[in-house]
CSV table of C-alpha atoms in Angstrom, one decimal:
chain,number,residue,atom,x,y,z
A,838,UNK,CA,123.4,101.6,98.4
A,839,UNK,CA,124.7,103.7,101.3
A,840,UNK,CA,127.3,106.3,100.3
A,841,UNK,CA,130.7,106.2,101.9
A,842,UNK,CA,132.0,109.3,103.6
A,843,UNK,CA,134.7,111.2,101.7
A,844,UNK,CA,137.6,113.2,103.2
A,845,UNK,CA,137.5,116.7,101.8
A,846,UNK,CA,140.6,117.6,99.8
A,847,UNK,CA,143.5,119.0,101.9
A,848,UNK,CA,143.9,121.9,99.5
A,849,UNK,CA,140.5,123.3,100.4
A,850,UNK,CA,141.2,122.8,104.1
A,851,UNK,CA,144.4,124.7,103.8
A,852,UNK,CA,142.6,127.4,101.8
A,853,UNK,CA,140.0,127.7,104.6
A,854,UNK,CA,142.8,128.0,107.1
A,855,UNK,CA,144.5,130.8,105.2
A,856,UNK,CA,141.2,132.7,104.9
A,857,UNK,CA,140.5,132.5,108.6
A,858,UNK,CA,144.0,133.5,109.6
A,859,UNK,CA,144.0,136.4,107.2
A,860,UNK,CA,140.7,137.8,108.3
A,861,UNK,CA,141.2,137.5,112.1
A,862,UNK,CA,142.9,140.1,114.3
A,863,UNK,CA,143.4,137.9,117.4
A,864,UNK,CA,146.7,136.5,118.7
A,865,UNK,CA,148.2,133.5,117.0
A,866,UNK,CA,147.1,131.0,119.6
A,867,UNK,CA,143.5,132.1,119.4
A,868,UNK,CA,143.7,132.1,115.6
A,869,UNK,CA,145.0,128.5,115.6
A,870,UNK,CA,142.2,127.4,118.0
A,871,UNK,CA,139.7,129.1,115.7
A,872,UNK,CA,141.2,127.3,112.7
A,873,UNK,CA,141.1,123.9,114.4
A,874,UNK,CA,137.5,124.3,115.4
A,875,UNK,CA,136.5,125.6,112.0
A,876,UNK,CA,138.3,122.8,110.2
A,877,UNK,CA,136.4,120.2,112.2
A,878,UNK,CA,133.1,121.9,111.4
A,879,UNK,CA,134.1,122.3,107.8
A,880,UNK,CA,135.0,118.6,107.5
A,881,UNK,CA,131.6,117.6,108.8
A,882,UNK,CA,129.8,119.9,106.4
A,883,UNK,CA,132.1,118.7,103.6
A,884,UNK,CA,131.1,115.1,104.2
A,885,UNK,CA,127.5,116.1,104.1
A,886,UNK,CA,128.1,118.1,100.9
A,887,UNK,CA,129.7,115.1,99.1
A,888,UNK,CA,126.7,112.9,100.2
A,889,UNK,CA,124.5,115.4,98.4
A,890,UNK,CA,126.3,115.3,95.1
A,891,UNK,CA,123.7,112.8,93.8
A,892,UNK,CA,121.1,115.6,94.0
A,893,UNK,CA,120.2,118.1,91.3
A,894,UNK,CA,122.6,121.0,90.6
A,895,UNK,CA,120.2,123.5,92.1
A,896,UNK,CA,120.1,121.5,95.3
A,897,UNK,CA,123.9,121.1,95.4
A,898,UNK,CA,124.3,124.9,95.1
A,899,UNK,CA,121.7,125.4,97.8
A,900,UNK,CA,123.6,123.0,100.1
A,901,UNK,CA,126.9,124.8,99.4
A,902,UNK,CA,125.3,128.1,100.5
A,903,UNK,CA,123.8,126.5,103.7
A,904,UNK,CA,127.2,124.9,104.6
A,905,UNK,CA,129.0,128.1,104.3
A,906,UNK,CA,126.4,130.0,106.3
A,907,UNK,CA,126.5,127.3,109.0
A,908,UNK,CA,130.3,127.4,109.1
A,909,UNK,CA,130.5,131.1,109.5
A,910,UNK,CA,127.6,131.5,111.9
A,911,UNK,CA,128.9,131.5,115.5
A,912,UNK,CA,125.5,131.1,117.1
A,913,UNK,CA,124.8,128.0,119.3
A,914,UNK,CA,122.7,125.2,117.8
A,915,UNK,CA,119.7,126.2,120.0
A,916,UNK,CA,119.7,129.7,118.6
A,917,UNK,CA,120.0,128.4,115.0
A,918,UNK,CA,117.1,126.0,115.5
A,919,UNK,CA,115.0,128.8,117.0
A,920,UNK,CA,115.8,131.1,114.0
A,921,UNK,CA,114.9,128.3,111.5
A,922,UNK,CA,111.6,127.8,113.3
A,923,UNK,CA,110.8,131.5,113.0
A,924,UNK,CA,111.7,131.4,109.3
A,925,UNK,CA,109.5,128.3,108.8
A,926,UNK,CA,106.6,130.1,110.5
A,927,UNK,CA,107.1,133.2,108.3
A,928,UNK,CA,107.1,131.0,105.2
A,929,UNK,CA,103.9,129.2,106.3
A,930,UNK,CA,102.2,132.6,106.9
A,931,UNK,CA,103.3,133.8,103.5
A,932,UNK,CA,102.0,130.7,101.8
A,933,UNK,CA,98.6,131.0,103.4
A,934,UNK,CA,98.3,134.6,102.4
A,935,UNK,CA,99.1,133.6,98.8
A,936,UNK,CA,96.3,131.1,98.6
A,937,UNK,CA,94.0,132.7,96.0
A,938,UNK,CA,91.0,130.4,96.6
A,939,UNK,CA,87.4,131.2,97.5
A,940,UNK,CA,86.9,128.2,99.7
A,941,UNK,CA,83.6,126.3,99.5
A,942,UNK,CA,83.4,125.8,103.3
A,943,UNK,CA,85.1,126.7,106.5
A,944,UNK,CA,86.2,123.0,106.8
A,945,UNK,CA,88.0,123.2,103.5
A,946,UNK,CA,89.8,126.5,104.4
A,947,UNK,CA,90.9,125.2,107.8
A,948,UNK,CA,92.2,122.0,106.1
A,949,UNK,CA,94.3,124.0,103.6
A,950,UNK,CA,95.7,126.3,106.3
A,951,UNK,CA,96.9,123.3,108.3
A,952,UNK,CA,99.2,122.1,105.5
A,953,UNK,CA,102.8,123.1,106.3
A,954,UNK,CA,104.7,125.1,103.7
A,955,UNK,CA,108.0,123.3,103.0
A,956,UNK,CA,108.3,123.3,99.2
A,957,UNK,CA,107.5,126.0,96.7
A,958,UNK,CA,104.6,125.0,94.4
A,959,UNK,CA,101.9,126.1,92.0
A,960,UNK,CA,98.5,124.7,91.2
A,961,UNK,CA,98.6,123.8,87.5
A,962,UNK,CA,95.2,124.8,86.1
A,963,UNK,CA,96.2,124.1,82.5
A,964,UNK,CA,97.0,120.5,83.4
A,965,UNK,CA,93.8,120.2,85.3
A,966,UNK,CA,91.8,121.3,82.3
A,967,UNK,CA,93.8,119.1,80.0
A,968,UNK,CA,93.1,116.0,82.2
A,969,UNK,CA,89.4,116.8,82.3
A,970,UNK,CA,89.2,117.1,78.5
A,971,UNK,CA,91.1,113.8,78.1
A,972,UNK,CA,89.0,112.1,80.6
A,973,UNK,CA,85.6,113.0,79.1
A,974,UNK,CA,86.9,112.3,75.6
A,975,UNK,CA,88.0,108.9,76.9
A,976,UNK,CA,84.6,108.3,78.4
A,977,UNK,CA,82.9,109.3,75.2
A,978,UNK,CA,85.0,106.7,73.3
A,979,UNK,CA,83.5,104.1,75.7
A,980,UNK,CA,79.9,105.4,75.3
A,981,UNK,CA,79.8,107.0,78.8
A,982,UNK,CA,78.4,110.3,79.9
A,983,UNK,CA,80.8,113.2,80.6
A,984,UNK,CA,81.7,114.1,84.2
A,985,UNK,CA,80.7,117.5,85.5
A,986,UNK,CA,83.4,119.4,87.3
A,987,UNK,CA,82.5,120.4,90.8
A,988,UNK,CA,84.3,123.1,92.8
A,989,UNK,CA,84.2,121.2,96.1
A,990,UNK,CA,85.8,118.1,94.5
A,991,UNK,CA,88.3,120.3,92.7
A,992,UNK,CA,89.4,121.9,96.0
A,993,UNK,CA,89.6,118.5,97.8
A,994,UNK,CA,91.7,117.2,94.9
A,995,UNK,CA,94.0,120.2,95.1
A,996,UNK,CA,94.2,119.7,98.9
A,997,UNK,CA,95.2,116.1,98.5
A,998,UNK,CA,97.9,116.8,95.9
A,999,UNK,CA,99.3,119.7,97.9
A,1000,UNK,CA,99.3,117.6,101.1
A,1001,UNK,CA,101.2,114.8,99.5
A,1002,UNK,CA,103.9,117.3,98.4
A,1003,UNK,CA,104.2,119.1,101.7
A,1004,UNK,CA,103.9,116.1,104.0
A,1005,UNK,CA,106.2,114.1,101.6
A,1006,UNK,CA,104.1,110.9,100.9
A,1007,UNK,CA,102.1,109.2,98.2
A,1008,UNK,CA,99.2,107.1,99.4
A,1009,UNK,CA,95.4,107.0,99.6
A,1010,UNK,CA,95.9,107.0,103.4
A,1011,UNK,CA,96.6,110.3,105.0
A,1012,UNK,CA,99.5,110.3,107.6
A,1013,UNK,CA,98.5,113.8,108.7
A,1014,UNK,CA,95.1,112.4,109.6
A,1015,UNK,CA,96.3,109.3,111.5
A,1016,UNK,CA,96.7,107.3,108.3
A,1017,UNK,CA,92.9,107.4,107.8
A,1018,UNK,CA,91.8,106.6,104.2
A,1019,UNK,CA,90.5,109.0,101.6
A,1020,UNK,CA,86.8,108.6,102.5
A,1021,UNK,CA,87.6,110.0,106.0
A,1022,UNK,CA,89.3,112.9,104.3
A,1023,UNK,CA,86.4,113.7,102.0
A,1024,UNK,CA,83.4,112.9,104.2
A,1025,UNK,CA,84.7,113.8,107.7
A,1026,UNK,CA,87.6,116.2,107.3
A,1027,UNK,CA,86.4,118.2,104.3
A,1028,UNK,CA,82.6,117.6,104.9
A,1029,UNK,CA,81.7,116.8,101.3
A,1030,UNK,CA,78.1,115.7,100.7
A,1031,UNK,CA,78.2,112.8,98.2
A,1032,UNK,CA,76.7,109.3,98.5
A,1033,UNK,CA,79.6,107.8,96.7
A,1034,UNK,CA,83.2,108.9,96.1
A,1035,UNK,CA,86.4,107.7,94.5
A,1036,UNK,CA,90.0,108.8,94.3
A,1037,UNK,CA,92.8,108.4,91.8
A,1038,UNK,CA,96.4,109.5,92.5
A,1039,UNK,CA,99.5,109.8,90.3
A,1040,UNK,CA,102.8,111.5,90.2
A,1041,UNK,CA,105.7,112.0,87.8
A,1042,UNK,CA,109.1,113.2,89.0
A,1043,UNK,CA,112.3,114.0,87.2
A,1044,UNK,CA,115.7,115.3,88.2
A,1045,UNK,CA,116.2,119.1,87.7
A,1046,UNK,CA,118.2,118.4,84.5
A,1047,UNK,CA,114.9,117.4,82.8
A,1048,UNK,CA,112.9,120.5,81.9
A,1049,UNK,CA,109.4,119.3,81.5
A,1050,UNK,CA,106.8,117.0,83.0
A,1051,UNK,CA,103.4,116.8,81.1
A,1052,UNK,CA,99.9,116.1,82.4
A,1053,UNK,CA,99.6,113.4,79.8
A,1054,UNK,CA,102.0,111.3,81.8
A,1055,UNK,CA,99.6,111.4,84.7
A,1056,UNK,CA,96.6,110.4,82.6
A,1057,UNK,CA,98.3,107.5,80.8
A,1058,UNK,CA,99.5,106.3,84.2
A,1059,UNK,CA,95.9,106.1,85.3
A,1060,UNK,CA,94.8,104.4,82.0
A,1061,UNK,CA,97.5,101.7,82.4
A,1062,UNK,CA,96.4,100.8,85.9
A,1063,UNK,CA,93.3,98.5,86.0
A,1064,UNK,CA,91.9,100.0,89.3
A,1065,UNK,CA,92.4,103.6,88.3
A,1066,UNK,CA,91.1,103.0,84.8
A,1067,UNK,CA,87.9,101.5,86.2
A,1068,UNK,CA,87.4,104.6,88.3
A,1069,UNK,CA,87.7,106.9,85.2
A,1070,UNK,CA,85.2,104.7,83.3
A,1071,UNK,CA,82.8,104.1,86.0
A,1072,UNK,CA,79.2,104.6,84.9
A,1073,UNK,CA,78.2,105.5,88.4
A,1074,UNK,CA,80.3,108.6,88.8
A,1075,UNK,CA,78.6,111.9,87.8
A,1076,UNK,CA,81.0,114.6,89.1
A,1077,UNK,CA,84.8,115.1,89.1
A,1078,UNK,CA,87.4,117.4,90.7
A,1079,UNK,CA,91.0,117.5,89.5
A,1080,UNK,CA,93.9,118.9,91.4
A,1081,UNK,CA,97.4,119.2,90.0
A,1082,UNK,CA,100.4,120.6,91.9
A,1083,UNK,CA,103.7,121.3,90.2
A,1084,UNK,CA,106.9,121.9,92.2
A,1085,UNK,CA,110.6,122.2,91.3
A,1086,UNK,CA,111.5,120.7,94.7
A,1087,UNK,CA,110.3,117.9,96.9
A,1088,UNK,CA,111.1,115.7,99.9
A,1089,UNK,CA,112.9,112.4,100.2
A,1090,UNK,CA,109.9,110.3,99.0
A,1091,UNK,CA,110.2,112.0,95.6
A,1092,UNK,CA,114.0,112.1,95.8
A,1093,UNK,CA,114.1,115.9,95.9
A,1094,UNK,CA,113.2,116.0,92.2
A,1095,UNK,CA,110.8,118.3,90.5
A,1096,UNK,CA,107.4,116.7,90.6
A,1097,UNK,CA,103.9,116.8,89.2
A,1098,UNK,CA,101.3,115.4,91.5
A,1099,UNK,CA,97.7,114.7,90.3
A,1100,UNK,CA,94.5,113.8,92.1
A,1101,UNK,CA,91.1,112.9,90.7
A,1102,UNK,CA,88.2,113.0,93.1
A,1103,UNK,CA,84.9,111.4,91.9
A,1104,UNK,CA,81.4,111.9,93.3
A,1105,UNK,CA,77.9,110.8,92.7
């Protein structure tokens, strides 16, 4: 349901006017012009602010800060956009510098460096280990051999989970690669050398008022899906890579919630 625009309470508008008049040393006419322009801008930001009230508390507070900064920043929109682009570039550079990975190949490294840095994240190694243990125990219950973890598949699985977070999607197809499927990603883009491959994806998201998301939720989600369950119990697969990304923020696909994204990449 689309939200209706709300008019910001007159009390806050008057308060803003008082602040602007008090802090300005120009003549009265210029002050009033400044007030009128600021009230119009403030009303637009206020409407956007009320639209965001369905988000988490952290997001609301972040929006409030941005609205105030936009209101008080006199720079033209072009200058603001240029400044934001520079900040985005700096964030991307910082993220790439923080990638503590010994890449298995140049292709893998280049692929990771192409991913934009839009949301803070962390690779959840404990969750990856937990899923591997659960998976091999599950296979043992079904009289199947355990899967061996491979570093190239682990890195490709981490790549996929991170790409879904940063590009804001959830699919076996890859919008950043012209919507090509996962076999193109593994064989062509990442140059993995397996005769057969498979991919399982899952995510769990909660609002910021919920404190924890567990890897068990990813695993049971795969178990309860026939296609994903068959992948985990395939007698053909020999190798496995698991990539789990945890983030306290996300894009519109995940409703801006904290999210846990998991990928299993199989090989033989």
